[in-house]
mmCIF file of C-alpha atoms and ligand atoms in Angstrom:
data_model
loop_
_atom_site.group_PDB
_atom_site.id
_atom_site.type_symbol
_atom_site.label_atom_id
_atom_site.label_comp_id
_atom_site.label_asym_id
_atom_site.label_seq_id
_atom_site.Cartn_x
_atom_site.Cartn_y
_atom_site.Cartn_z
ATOM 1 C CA UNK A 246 0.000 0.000 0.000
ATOM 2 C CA UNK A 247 1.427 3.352 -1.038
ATOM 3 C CA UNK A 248 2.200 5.820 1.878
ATOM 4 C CA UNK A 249 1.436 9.626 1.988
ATOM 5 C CA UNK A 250 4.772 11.497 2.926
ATOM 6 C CA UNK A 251 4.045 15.247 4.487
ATOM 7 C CA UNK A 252 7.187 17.831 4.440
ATOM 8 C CA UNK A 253 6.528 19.595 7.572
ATOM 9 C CA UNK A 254 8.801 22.108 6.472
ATOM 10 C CA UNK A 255 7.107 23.454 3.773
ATOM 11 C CA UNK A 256 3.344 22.744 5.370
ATOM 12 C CA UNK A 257 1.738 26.207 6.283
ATOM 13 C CA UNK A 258 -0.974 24.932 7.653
ATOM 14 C CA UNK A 259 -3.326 26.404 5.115
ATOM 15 C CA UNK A 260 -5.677 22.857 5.283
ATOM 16 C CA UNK A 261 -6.630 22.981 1.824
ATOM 17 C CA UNK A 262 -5.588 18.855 1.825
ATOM 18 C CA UNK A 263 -8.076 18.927 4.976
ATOM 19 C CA UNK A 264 -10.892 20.356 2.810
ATOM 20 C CA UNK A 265 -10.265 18.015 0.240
ATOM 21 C CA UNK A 266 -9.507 14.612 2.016
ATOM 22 C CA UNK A 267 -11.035 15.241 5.940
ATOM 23 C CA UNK A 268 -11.049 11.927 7.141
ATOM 24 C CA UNK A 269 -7.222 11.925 6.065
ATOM 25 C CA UNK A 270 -5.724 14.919 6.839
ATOM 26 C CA UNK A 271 -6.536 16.868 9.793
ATOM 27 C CA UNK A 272 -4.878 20.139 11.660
ATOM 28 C CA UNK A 273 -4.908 20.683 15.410
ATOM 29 C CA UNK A 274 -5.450 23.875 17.153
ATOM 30 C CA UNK A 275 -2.168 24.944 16.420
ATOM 31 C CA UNK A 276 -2.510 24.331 12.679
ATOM 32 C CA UNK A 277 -0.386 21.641 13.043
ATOM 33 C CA UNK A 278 -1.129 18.750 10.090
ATOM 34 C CA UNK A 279 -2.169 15.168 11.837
ATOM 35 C CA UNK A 280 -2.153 12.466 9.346
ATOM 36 C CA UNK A 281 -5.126 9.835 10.403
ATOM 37 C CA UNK A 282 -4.152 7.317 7.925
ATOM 38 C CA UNK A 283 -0.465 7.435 6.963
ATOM 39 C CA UNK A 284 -1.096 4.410 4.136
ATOM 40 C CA UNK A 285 -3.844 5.426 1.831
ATOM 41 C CA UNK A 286 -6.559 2.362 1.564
ATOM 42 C CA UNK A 287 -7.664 2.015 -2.409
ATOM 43 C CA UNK A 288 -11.025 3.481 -1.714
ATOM 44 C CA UNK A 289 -8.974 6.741 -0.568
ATOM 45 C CA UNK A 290 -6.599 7.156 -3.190
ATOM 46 C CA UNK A 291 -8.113 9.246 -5.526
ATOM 47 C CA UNK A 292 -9.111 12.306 -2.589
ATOM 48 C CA UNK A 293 -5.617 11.827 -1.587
ATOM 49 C CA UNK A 294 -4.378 12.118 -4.465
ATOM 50 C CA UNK A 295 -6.749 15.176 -5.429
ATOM 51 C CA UNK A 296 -4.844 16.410 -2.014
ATOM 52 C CA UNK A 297 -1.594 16.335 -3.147
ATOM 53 C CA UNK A 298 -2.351 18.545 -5.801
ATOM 54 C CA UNK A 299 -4.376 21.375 -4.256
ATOM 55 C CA UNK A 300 -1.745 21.827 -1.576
ATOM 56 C CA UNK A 301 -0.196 24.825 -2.153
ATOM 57 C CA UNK A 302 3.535 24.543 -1.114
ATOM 58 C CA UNK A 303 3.696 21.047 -2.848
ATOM 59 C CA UNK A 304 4.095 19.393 0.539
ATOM 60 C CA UNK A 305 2.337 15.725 -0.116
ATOM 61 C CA UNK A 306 4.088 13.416 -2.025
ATOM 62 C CA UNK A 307 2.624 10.002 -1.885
ATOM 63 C CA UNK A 308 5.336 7.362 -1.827
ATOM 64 C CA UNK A 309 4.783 3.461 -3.502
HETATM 65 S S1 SF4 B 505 -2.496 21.801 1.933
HETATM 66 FE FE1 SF4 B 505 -0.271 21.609 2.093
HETATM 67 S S2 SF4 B 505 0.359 23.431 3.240
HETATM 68 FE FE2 SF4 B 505 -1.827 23.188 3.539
HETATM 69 S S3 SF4 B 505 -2.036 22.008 5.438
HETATM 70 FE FE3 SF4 B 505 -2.072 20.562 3.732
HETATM 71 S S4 SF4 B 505 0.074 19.909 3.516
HETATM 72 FE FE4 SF4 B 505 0.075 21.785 4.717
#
């Protein structure tokens, strides 16, 4: 199963990945990115992948 990678230096926290893939990618209080599923599940892989490509700072990267 192919794993999602964050860079948490680039992430700014902006939780555009959390609009588009919520029961993935969540931020804290702090706007700190929490990763609920590190391995992305087939029936997930196409939000996570939409994701990856709305985040702004090119942060996501999803590994094989
Ligand atoms: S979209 Fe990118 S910059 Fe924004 S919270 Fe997600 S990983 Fe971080």
């Amino acid at each position: 199963m192919s794993r999602i990678v964050v860079d948490f230096d680039r992430c700014e926290g902006h939780g555009l990945c959390e609009q588009t893939a919520p029961d993935v990618f969540q931020l804290d209080d702090e706007g700190e990115l929490h990763l609920t599923h590190a391995e992305v599940a087939p029936e997930r892989e196409s939000a996570v992948a939409a994701a990856v490509r709305v985040c702004p700072v090119a942060a996501l990267k999803v590994q094989p």
